[in-house]
Amino acid sequence: MTAENNSGCDLLDDALRDANIPTLIAVLVHLTGDDKWLRAPYAPKRARGLDDNDDGGLPDEIQTEIRMALRCAVTEYDAGLLTTTAPSAERVTEILSAVLHEQVPVEYGPLLSEELGITSRSVALTAQPAESGFSVGVIGAGMSGIAAARELQASGIRYEILEKNDGVGGTWFENFYPGCGVDTPSSLYSYSFAPKSDWSRYFAKRNEVSEYFEDTAETAQILDNVVFGVEVTSATWDDDNRIWTVIGRTRSGERIERTYSVLISAVGQVNRPSIPELDGIDTFQGVAVHTAAWDTSIDVTGKNVVVIGTGASSMQLVPAIADAVGSVTIFQRSKHWVLPHPNYQRPITDEVKLANDLIPYYTRWYRLRAFWNFGDRLHDSLQIDPDWPHSDRSINKTNESHRVFLTEYIKQQLGERQDLLDVTLPTYPPYTKRPLIDNGWYATLTRSNVHIVESSVTRVTETGVVDSDGNEHPADILVYATGFKIQQFLYPMEVRGRSGRSLRETWGPDDARAYLGVTVPDFPNLFILNGPNTFAGHGGSAILATEFQLRYALQGIERIASGAAASVEVRQEVCDDYNSKIDAMMDAMIWSHRGTETYFRNSAGRVVVNSPWKYIDYWRWTLEYKSSEYIEKG
């Protein structure tokens, strides 16, 4: 053996030593086809909660045997001595069930095969545009815009992206407050077509996520098609000419006009900050900033900071600045259930990075485990049991067990500060609002320089904030951690359809409805990504649903590009029937529980943000564009 080969074997040994055992077993069966690794004594035990189950619950000698067997398999594979057959959809389900130690339904096989990369989710358009002037306009170069552009680029379709920022990434370009990061595992917060093997953390921070989207855009060669610094103000459908006329403004105020055969909205849901209307807000003499518009020149050292809001951005920001500030006062609009996760603060070791690089399919199988653990696995527990006797605090037996577990967790984290329990413990069922992951939140609240206020804000003064009890809280820096205008889809653009009515007039201020969240009657050739009722509130990653929607939209676009239709418009009855199904499903789900306010529901109580479907259901809904559901005009 040469020194070079010996070095390679040493690296592989390093990779195997720290790698996740259930994932190694999946890879071993994938490479060798040997089922013995799925049975005792090698089959992993079931993980507890969200634990990553790195050792599979197996004794050291069994783990060593697994590593040695995989070492041989990888060596033979790399040398071309091992013939590996791609597992069938049923086989993927069988392997995943064994390494999770729970039965994954067989119906998931085709979807899991896509996630594993065995079958492609991409839809390369085969028809060349029938007209030379055919083009697609994409609004936004964030997560969904990049994915759309990549598909269009690969299909040879002429397209252009109008992006209001100076770079790609959308919310990850705009948000860079201290502590900003994902609350979805990094392995899952990535495109199925571009898994990243070298994440530095199990839950990545903002800079790394932003770099991922920049790298993906560059690799897909879409940057030359992006017009940066242009904010779209309006889009109007011309039914006579079958085109969209789009108006935008540059930062200098210059008006630009474009026409497109098809328009894709990729503006997302978390791009327009929501700032509360407070008396005296313009009188504050200190620094006032929304988390989504953070100023890097802000120095919090020794300052009195007031934070309004206790949502995801607040829970990331406050622990990140608590050491440096003089004091931080948090105005709590509502209490949140917070989930512990052992990997949230954990860096990925160099050895695990080697595993991603050197072990075939390791990245893919690790991601697939996360897809199930953070996805449909939870969905059934979010169904309301109408006979459950404790409907004020939980919705079913499983939900009650979650409540008990999380309550005990909060008590443990507060330690000697049990006086904070009433202030922090929610009274509504877990998952009614979006659950957050603990970033050291409770430990931070126990600090002497951190104060939480349950009273509401009544007004802002020159020097601070006054609560509803009349107490003024001094502030050098005022931070609005108050989220986004999520219910106002496509806000603030004015989008007018065939009848001349705008989307805002059609939907009203907060009641957006679309077929599959993608198409809207009266708005031909418009495809919306991350539209109404597409957010999977039970978990997972927004990227997953976006890819489903994009595949569906591309099939509709192909109808237009091929000349089969000059315009496609979803039928009103199809859209109405779909939304009736959504509302009926929602009535039985936790997000309809009236125990607290949530941005999932609009002013009338209708859930407009979340999808009621499991991923497998929504995947089926969006698999095939059906011409019979559309008015197609030549």
XYZ file of C-alpha atoms in Angstrom:
634
model
C 0.000 0.000 0.000
C 1.357 3.385 -0.959
C 1.702 6.254 1.483
C -1.054 8.060 -0.445
C -3.434 5.108 -0.125
C -2.577 4.716 3.542
C -3.376 8.386 4.094
C -6.708 7.923 2.331
C -7.555 4.961 4.565
C -6.640 6.982 7.640
C -9.007 9.738 6.543
C -11.767 7.207 5.958
C -11.184 5.759 9.421
C -11.487 9.267 10.859
C -14.730 9.770 8.953
C -16.195 6.492 10.160
C -15.229 7.083 13.784
C -17.490 10.104 14.258
C -20.231 9.358 11.731
C -23.863 8.700 12.617
C -24.338 4.925 13.007
C -27.926 4.664 11.657
C -26.816 6.582 8.576
C -23.796 4.293 8.149
C -26.072 1.258 8.278
C -28.290 2.745 5.559
C -25.245 3.414 3.381
C -23.874 -0.080 4.013
C -27.114 -1.723 2.865
C -27.338 0.673 -0.095
C -23.815 -0.256 -1.230
C -23.837 -3.989 -0.537
C -27.500 -5.000 -0.670
C -26.874 -7.138 2.429
C -29.994 -7.189 4.618
C -28.263 -8.576 7.691
C -27.379 -5.022 8.749
C -31.084 -4.226 9.066
C -31.639 -6.984 11.632
C -30.471 -7.658 15.168
C -27.866 -7.258 16.498
C -27.098 -4.417 14.048
C -30.487 -2.697 13.707
C -30.424 0.660 15.550
C -32.656 1.314 18.513
C -35.283 4.023 18.224
C -34.135 7.555 18.997
C -35.653 9.435 21.898
C -37.341 12.660 20.845
C -35.233 14.708 18.442
C -31.987 13.083 19.496
C -29.766 12.339 16.491
C -29.137 8.831 17.808
C -25.485 8.959 16.731
C -24.585 5.612 18.276
C -27.850 3.938 17.280
C -28.192 2.697 20.846
C -25.779 -0.106 19.951
C -22.862 -1.487 21.989
C -19.340 -0.447 21.044
C -18.379 -3.799 19.536
C -21.355 -3.764 17.153
C -20.604 -0.183 16.141
C -17.015 -1.199 15.395
C -18.196 -4.105 13.254
C -20.460 -1.785 11.263
C -17.642 0.696 10.702
C -15.214 -2.002 9.588
C -17.729 -3.492 7.159
C -18.444 -0.084 5.658
C -14.708 0.649 5.439
C -14.321 -2.402 3.228
C -17.411 -1.573 1.181
C -16.314 2.021 0.518
C -12.793 0.912 -0.399
C -14.181 -1.605 -2.915
C -16.696 0.925 -4.223
C -14.011 3.539 -4.808
C -11.858 0.953 -6.564
C -14.709 -0.025 -8.875
C -14.884 -3.523 -7.400
C -18.359 -3.189 -5.918
C -21.399 -3.053 -8.152
C -24.172 -1.066 -6.531
C -27.754 -1.039 -7.730
C -29.946 1.933 -6.952
C -32.572 0.785 -4.439
C -36.186 0.713 -5.551
C -38.737 3.014 -3.940
C -39.961 0.142 -1.761
C -36.396 -0.681 -0.794
C -35.672 2.915 0.250
C -38.697 2.801 2.552
C -37.574 -0.541 3.981
C -34.061 0.714 4.753
C -35.278 3.983 6.265
C -37.810 2.160 8.446
C -35.087 -0.122 9.780
C -32.600 2.622 10.638
C -35.327 4.743 12.260
C -36.758 1.722 14.095
C -40.274 2.720 13.082
C -42.462 1.873 10.122
C -42.419 4.441 7.351
C -45.458 3.794 5.109
C -44.616 2.186 1.771
C -46.532 4.934 -0.056
C -43.651 7.295 0.752
C -41.230 5.314 -1.426
C -41.326 7.493 -4.575
C -41.096 10.710 -2.543
C -38.188 9.345 -0.492
C -36.433 8.289 -3.692
C -36.580 11.892 -4.872
C -35.173 13.138 -1.583
C -32.417 10.552 -1.821
C -31.552 11.729 -5.329
C -32.298 8.381 -6.968
C -35.028 9.960 -9.066
C -35.002 13.606 -10.090
C -37.541 16.192 -9.020
C -36.428 18.587 -11.745
C -38.649 19.070 -14.783
C -36.516 20.135 -17.717
C -38.885 21.644 -20.277
C -38.575 19.657 -23.475
C -40.650 21.885 -25.733
C -38.832 24.794 -27.315
C -40.815 28.050 -27.196
C -43.189 28.267 -30.147
C -42.656 32.020 -30.297
C -39.276 33.704 -30.306
C -40.531 36.363 -27.918
C -41.516 33.907 -25.212
C -40.019 34.837 -21.835
C -40.583 34.281 -18.143
C -40.312 37.006 -15.518
C -39.348 35.992 -11.987
C -39.905 38.411 -9.120
C -37.342 37.797 -6.398
C -33.972 36.039 -6.221
C -34.428 34.407 -2.867
C -34.695 30.701 -2.146
C -37.608 30.036 -4.496
C -36.436 32.449 -7.215
C -33.035 30.745 -7.424
C -34.690 27.344 -7.770
C -37.036 28.606 -10.487
C -34.231 30.261 -12.421
C -32.116 27.126 -12.260
C -34.881 25.079 -13.881
C -35.519 27.693 -16.547
C -31.797 27.980 -17.241
C -31.472 24.223 -17.656
C -34.442 24.216 -20.048
C -33.093 26.943 -22.298
C -36.071 29.198 -21.578
C -35.454 32.935 -21.778
C -36.062 34.483 -18.364
C -35.213 37.461 -16.212
C -35.244 37.971 -12.444
C -36.100 41.338 -10.919
C -34.614 41.570 -7.412
C -35.016 44.522 -5.062
C -31.774 43.773 -3.171
C -28.169 43.925 -4.336
C -27.628 40.202 -3.966
C -29.418 36.851 -3.981
C -30.787 34.980 -0.995
C -33.921 36.941 -0.125
C -34.530 36.868 3.611
C -31.001 35.516 4.149
C -29.571 38.533 2.354
C -31.675 40.917 4.444
C -31.518 39.366 7.922
C -28.192 39.476 9.743
C -29.052 40.442 13.306
C -26.859 38.863 16.012
C -27.661 35.165 16.439
C -29.556 34.889 13.152
C -29.726 31.332 11.822
C -31.980 28.466 10.755
C -34.278 26.531 13.051
C -34.366 23.650 10.577
C -31.448 21.195 10.383
C -28.868 22.412 7.875
C -28.984 19.087 6.033
C -32.687 19.659 5.350
C -32.472 23.394 4.684
C -30.966 22.849 1.263
C -32.214 22.004 -2.194
C -32.673 18.332 -3.053
C -30.608 19.023 -6.179
C -27.774 20.689 -4.244
C -27.085 18.940 -0.935
C -24.254 20.652 0.922
C -21.667 18.310 2.419
C -19.607 20.806 4.410
C -22.006 22.639 6.726
C -20.091 23.813 9.785
C -23.044 23.442 12.163
C -26.049 21.143 12.474
C -28.161 24.318 12.533
C -26.357 26.842 10.369
C -26.051 30.543 11.100
C -27.005 33.278 8.691
C -23.698 33.867 6.908
C -23.285 30.241 5.939
C -26.886 29.963 4.716
C -26.484 33.136 2.670
C -23.266 31.783 1.143
C -25.056 28.545 0.260
C -27.662 30.402 -1.807
C -24.987 32.580 -3.416
C -22.961 29.496 -4.352
C -26.020 27.688 -5.709
C -26.964 30.685 -7.858
C -23.436 30.936 -9.192
C -23.191 27.204 -9.906
C -26.524 27.323 -11.746
C -25.167 30.258 -13.812
C -28.236 32.410 -13.244
C -26.610 35.624 -11.984
C -26.328 37.174 -15.441
C -30.115 37.001 -15.671
C -30.740 38.934 -12.450
C -31.458 42.660 -12.506
C -30.545 43.819 -9.014
C -31.839 46.888 -7.233
C -35.263 46.890 -8.889
C -38.404 46.729 -6.787
C -41.496 45.615 -8.659
C -44.444 47.888 -7.930
C -47.072 46.493 -10.288
C -47.893 43.735 -12.741
C -50.842 43.885 -15.138
C -52.179 41.155 -17.409
C -52.921 42.116 -21.015
C -55.505 39.575 -22.162
C -55.470 40.687 -25.784
C -51.733 40.147 -26.183
C -51.402 37.407 -23.545
C -48.565 39.113 -21.702
C -47.747 40.514 -18.288
C -46.572 44.117 -18.107
C -44.367 44.621 -15.062
C -43.387 48.021 -13.674
C -40.483 48.497 -11.280
C -38.435 51.241 -9.682
C -34.715 51.442 -9.167
C -33.305 52.972 -5.996
C -32.673 56.188 -7.877
C -36.376 56.325 -8.752
C -35.977 55.332 -12.390
C -39.062 53.604 -13.796
C -38.516 50.382 -15.703
C -41.034 48.394 -17.720
C -40.860 44.783 -18.841
C -43.234 42.399 -20.607
C -43.254 38.629 -20.042
C -45.288 35.723 -21.353
C -45.313 34.148 -17.896
C -44.828 35.649 -14.447
C -43.489 33.762 -11.420
C -43.826 35.382 -8.017
C -40.932 34.268 -5.847
C -41.232 37.027 -3.252
C -41.719 34.649 -0.322
C -43.513 35.287 2.956
C -40.818 36.768 5.198
C -39.603 39.783 3.259
C -41.730 42.727 4.471
C -41.081 43.660 8.113
C -44.089 44.343 10.307
C -43.640 47.281 12.681
C -46.403 47.903 15.227
C -48.279 51.176 15.203
C -47.339 52.775 18.522
C -47.959 56.243 19.832
C -44.791 58.299 19.878
C -42.831 55.900 17.699
C -41.257 58.787 15.765
C -40.174 60.649 18.913
C -37.604 58.088 20.083
C -34.145 59.680 20.215
C -32.115 56.482 20.447
C -31.460 53.822 17.810
C -34.598 52.033 16.576
C -34.271 49.002 14.295
C -36.263 46.010 13.091
C -34.385 42.710 13.245
C -34.883 42.342 9.477
C -33.197 45.691 8.860
C -30.305 45.378 11.299
C -27.530 47.937 11.141
C -24.093 46.378 11.611
C -22.787 49.637 13.036
C -24.983 49.186 16.115
C -22.892 48.601 19.230
C -24.943 47.148 22.078
C -22.054 47.125 24.553
C -23.212 48.507 27.884
C -26.451 49.820 26.379
C -30.018 49.510 27.619
C -31.808 47.521 24.945
C -35.575 47.108 24.707
C -36.811 44.272 22.495
C -40.467 44.125 21.467
C -41.492 40.572 20.641
C -40.599 37.029 21.693
C -40.756 35.184 18.387
C -37.988 33.397 16.507
C -35.790 36.449 15.875
C -36.058 37.605 19.483
C -35.140 34.166 20.800
C -32.030 34.186 18.634
C -31.091 37.815 19.234
C -31.445 38.178 23.013
C -29.117 35.300 24.046
C -26.599 36.542 21.465
C -26.361 40.052 22.983
C -27.053 39.375 26.675
C -23.366 39.198 27.641
C -22.561 42.570 26.106
C -25.533 44.773 26.972
C -26.025 46.784 30.119
C -29.583 45.504 30.260
C -32.155 44.010 27.948
C -35.882 44.361 28.541
C -38.175 42.094 26.531
C -41.798 42.968 25.874
C -43.545 39.637 25.538
C -46.501 39.753 23.194
C -47.194 36.062 23.747
C -45.561 33.055 25.374
C -44.019 30.378 23.187
C -43.443 26.684 23.522
C -39.746 26.101 22.940
C -38.266 22.770 21.876
C -34.893 21.526 23.084
C -32.611 20.065 20.435
C -29.247 18.521 21.326
C -27.698 19.611 18.020
C -28.833 23.218 17.956
C -25.581 24.697 19.280
C -23.418 21.841 18.084
C -20.701 22.287 15.443
C -20.129 19.568 12.877
C -16.775 17.948 13.502
C -14.086 17.650 10.863
C -14.582 13.883 10.974
C -18.277 14.177 10.084
C -17.372 16.549 7.243
C -15.025 13.833 6.022
C -17.889 11.347 6.229
C -19.929 13.588 3.945
C -17.006 13.825 1.516
C -15.673 10.271 1.557
C -18.646 7.984 2.228
C -20.929 7.565 -0.796
C -24.546 8.555 -0.155
C -23.845 9.530 3.475
C -25.079 13.120 3.017
C -28.204 11.898 1.245
C -29.190 9.255 3.818
C -28.507 11.612 6.709
C -30.793 14.178 5.067
C -33.460 11.532 4.484
C -33.566 10.702 8.195
C -34.027 14.411 8.948
C -36.795 14.605 6.327
C -38.819 12.013 8.198
C -37.954 13.070 11.744
C -38.817 16.735 11.107
C -41.693 16.127 8.701
C -44.775 13.957 8.435
C -43.895 11.959 11.517
C -45.517 14.698 13.626
C -48.586 15.366 11.496
C -50.998 12.862 13.076
C -50.363 14.282 16.529
C -51.713 17.666 15.386
C -55.255 16.368 14.801
C -57.838 17.550 17.319
C -59.483 14.732 19.274
C -63.076 15.970 19.749
C -63.468 13.727 22.812
C -60.295 14.921 24.524
C -61.351 16.276 27.945
C -58.574 18.896 28.358
C -59.100 20.940 25.190
C -57.986 24.155 26.896
C -54.400 22.934 27.329
C -53.949 20.180 24.700
C -55.771 18.587 21.771
C -55.121 14.856 22.198
C -53.164 12.345 24.263
C -49.901 12.780 22.362
C -50.159 16.560 22.469
C -50.683 16.344 26.224
C -47.489 14.308 26.580
C -45.662 17.016 24.608
C -47.086 19.642 26.956
C -45.959 17.748 30.053
C -42.467 17.155 28.643
C -41.979 20.766 27.564
C -43.303 22.088 30.865
C -40.743 20.026 32.757
C -38.050 21.230 30.379
C -38.909 24.871 31.087
C -38.829 24.218 34.831
C -35.398 22.598 34.545
C -34.019 25.438 32.474
C -35.251 28.092 34.883
C -33.459 26.386 37.771
C -33.709 28.543 40.879
C -35.763 31.151 39.028
C -39.084 29.331 39.266
C -40.627 32.757 39.811
C -40.360 33.117 36.032
C -42.500 30.043 35.366
C -45.819 31.888 35.223
C -44.233 34.463 32.933
C -42.841 31.925 30.470
C -45.167 28.906 30.536
C -47.802 28.968 27.742
C -51.357 27.960 28.591
C -52.304 26.882 25.063
C -51.535 23.504 23.418
C -48.016 23.021 22.008
C -47.814 23.580 18.225
C -50.841 25.933 18.141
C -48.244 28.573 17.324
C -45.017 27.804 15.540
C -42.748 26.111 18.115
C -39.251 27.526 18.469
C -35.944 25.835 19.254
C -34.209 26.757 22.480
C -31.205 28.964 21.896
C -30.452 29.293 25.595
C -33.580 31.440 25.990
C -34.594 30.367 29.487
C -31.038 30.432 30.807
C -30.762 33.967 29.436
C -33.964 35.051 31.182
C -32.460 34.085 34.538
C -29.646 36.642 34.157
C -29.731 39.692 36.408
C -29.489 42.108 33.448
C -32.395 40.535 31.539
C -35.994 41.480 32.274
C -39.214 40.261 30.701
C -42.363 42.369 30.715
C -45.832 40.912 30.151
C -47.576 44.252 29.980
C -48.185 45.587 26.502
C -46.506 48.650 25.028
C -48.736 51.725 25.137
C -46.371 54.337 23.771
C -42.804 55.200 22.913
C -41.088 58.229 24.424
C -37.885 60.027 23.523
C -35.951 57.872 25.959
C -37.813 54.574 26.260
C -41.024 52.587 26.207
C -44.055 52.883 28.485
C -45.995 49.723 29.360
C -49.721 49.382 30.047
C -49.084 49.718 33.791
C -47.588 53.152 33.233
C -43.979 52.104 33.848
C -41.330 53.557 31.570
C -38.434 51.354 30.538
C -35.357 53.326 29.452
C -33.803 52.407 26.142
C -30.726 53.400 24.218
C -31.644 50.895 21.520
C -35.181 49.832 20.589
C -35.474 46.572 18.617
C -38.635 45.512 16.838
C -38.593 41.693 16.740
C -42.117 41.778 15.428
C -41.996 39.557 12.374
C -43.331 40.110 8.900
C -46.511 40.886 6.964
C -46.944 37.189 6.315
C -50.691 37.223 5.644
C -50.365 39.911 2.958
C -49.125 37.739 0.110
C -47.261 39.566 -2.681
C -47.470 42.781 -0.640
C -47.068 45.628 -1.526
C -47.197 44.945 -5.280
C -50.345 45.767 -7.219
C -51.099 42.740 -9.388
C -54.064 43.065 -11.769
C -55.588 40.149 -13.642
C -57.777 39.546 -16.667
C -60.795 41.404 -15.239
C -58.735 44.372 -14.132
C -59.246 43.519 -10.470
C -56.172 43.385 -8.282
C -55.130 40.479 -6.074
C -55.680 42.742 -3.085
C -59.268 43.398 -4.191
C -59.804 39.701 -4.904
C -58.380 38.466 -1.623
C -59.144 41.335 0.701
C -56.517 42.441 3.237
C -55.706 38.997 4.679
C -57.645 36.174 2.994
C -55.457 34.953 0.155
C -56.590 31.801 -1.642
C -54.995 29.916 -4.515
C -55.170 26.501 -6.118
C -52.352 24.452 -4.574
C -51.112 27.828 -3.327
C -49.812 28.377 -6.881
C -52.482 29.642 -9.295
C -55.419 32.041 -8.929
C -58.565 32.397 -11.083
C -58.594 35.599 -13.153
C -54.778 35.749 -13.159
C -53.583 33.808 -16.234
C -49.952 32.733 -16.629
C -49.175 33.711 -13.021
C -47.492 31.121 -10.816
C -46.927 31.840 -7.131
C -44.227 30.105 -5.110
C -44.722 30.009 -1.330
C -48.263 31.249 -1.726
C -51.217 30.894 0.661
C -51.623 27.664 2.619
C -48.235 26.255 1.573
C -46.266 26.558 4.823
C -45.893 23.110 6.387
C -46.658 24.019 9.982
C -45.937 20.506 11.211
C -42.248 20.809 10.386
C -39.719 20.135 7.694
C -38.296 22.768 5.392
C -39.880 25.470 3.239
C -37.575 24.348 0.440
C -39.378 21.009 0.127
C -42.794 22.500 -0.626
C -41.209 25.075 -2.938
C -39.698 22.316 -5.063
C -43.092 20.590 -5.309
C -44.754 23.849 -6.394
C -42.029 24.588 -8.908
C -42.340 21.217 -10.606
C -46.072 21.814 -10.944
C -45.661 25.373 -12.243
C -43.092 24.300 -14.826
C -45.575 21.865 -16.347
C -48.028 24.717 -16.773
C -45.303 26.888 -18.248
C -44.456 24.147 -20.724
C -48.046 24.248 -21.999
C -47.540 27.920 -22.810
C -43.979 27.648 -24.104
C -44.886 24.811 -26.472
C -47.731 26.784 -28.007
C -50.361 24.336 -26.737
C -51.932 27.339 -25.017
C -51.245 31.060 -25.059
C -52.635 31.393 -21.567
C -53.631 29.107 -18.708
C -55.989 30.136 -15.922
C -57.184 27.847 -13.155
C -60.939 27.342 -13.150
C -62.814 29.102 -10.352
C -64.652 25.953 -9.286
C -61.367 24.018 -9.068
C -59.812 26.666 -6.841
C -62.942 26.948 -4.693
C -63.206 23.195 -4.229
C -59.541 22.942 -3.231
C -59.869 25.723 -0.673
C -63.020 24.129 0.736
C -60.986 20.979 1.297
C -58.293 23.050 3.026
C -60.817 24.693 5.357
C -62.423 21.358 6.211
C -59.034 19.848 7.026
C -58.039 22.885 9.071
C -61.140 22.624 11.251
C -59.720 19.385 12.638
C -56.161 20.623 13.118
C -54.425 22.346 15.983
C -53.972 25.674 14.166
C -57.737 26.230 14.458
C -57.505 26.077 18.257
C -58.532 29.441 19.653
C -56.274 29.339 22.709
C -54.053 32.144 21.456
C -53.456 34.496 18.565
C -51.210 33.284 15.765
C -50.108 34.699 12.428
C -51.316 31.450 10.870
C -54.922 32.752 11.089
C -56.394 35.896 9.571
C -58.713 38.405 11.266
C -61.717 36.170 10.551
C -60.032 33.147 12.109
C -59.286 31.357 8.825
C -55.879 29.676 8.542
C -54.250 31.289 5.499
C -50.539 30.529 6.006
C -50.304 26.843 6.849
C -50.890 23.847 4.652
C -53.084 21.134 6.191
C -51.462 18.413 4.114
C -48.743 15.979 4.928
C -45.788 16.279 2.576
C -46.849 13.053 0.883
C -50.320 14.508 0.219
C -49.065 17.823 -1.124
C -46.456 15.980 -3.202
C -49.273 13.994 -4.835
C -51.398 17.113 -5.391
C -48.543 18.832 -7.229
C -47.140 15.915 -9.215
C -49.130 16.591 -12.357
C -50.526 19.704 -13.988
C -53.960 18.772 -15.361
C -55.176 20.776 -18.341
C -58.787 19.920 -17.487
C -58.494 22.070 -14.347
C -57.539 25.131 -16.401
C -59.026 27.435 -18.980
C -56.464 27.191 -21.755
C -56.744 29.749 -24.532
C -54.939 29.523 -27.849
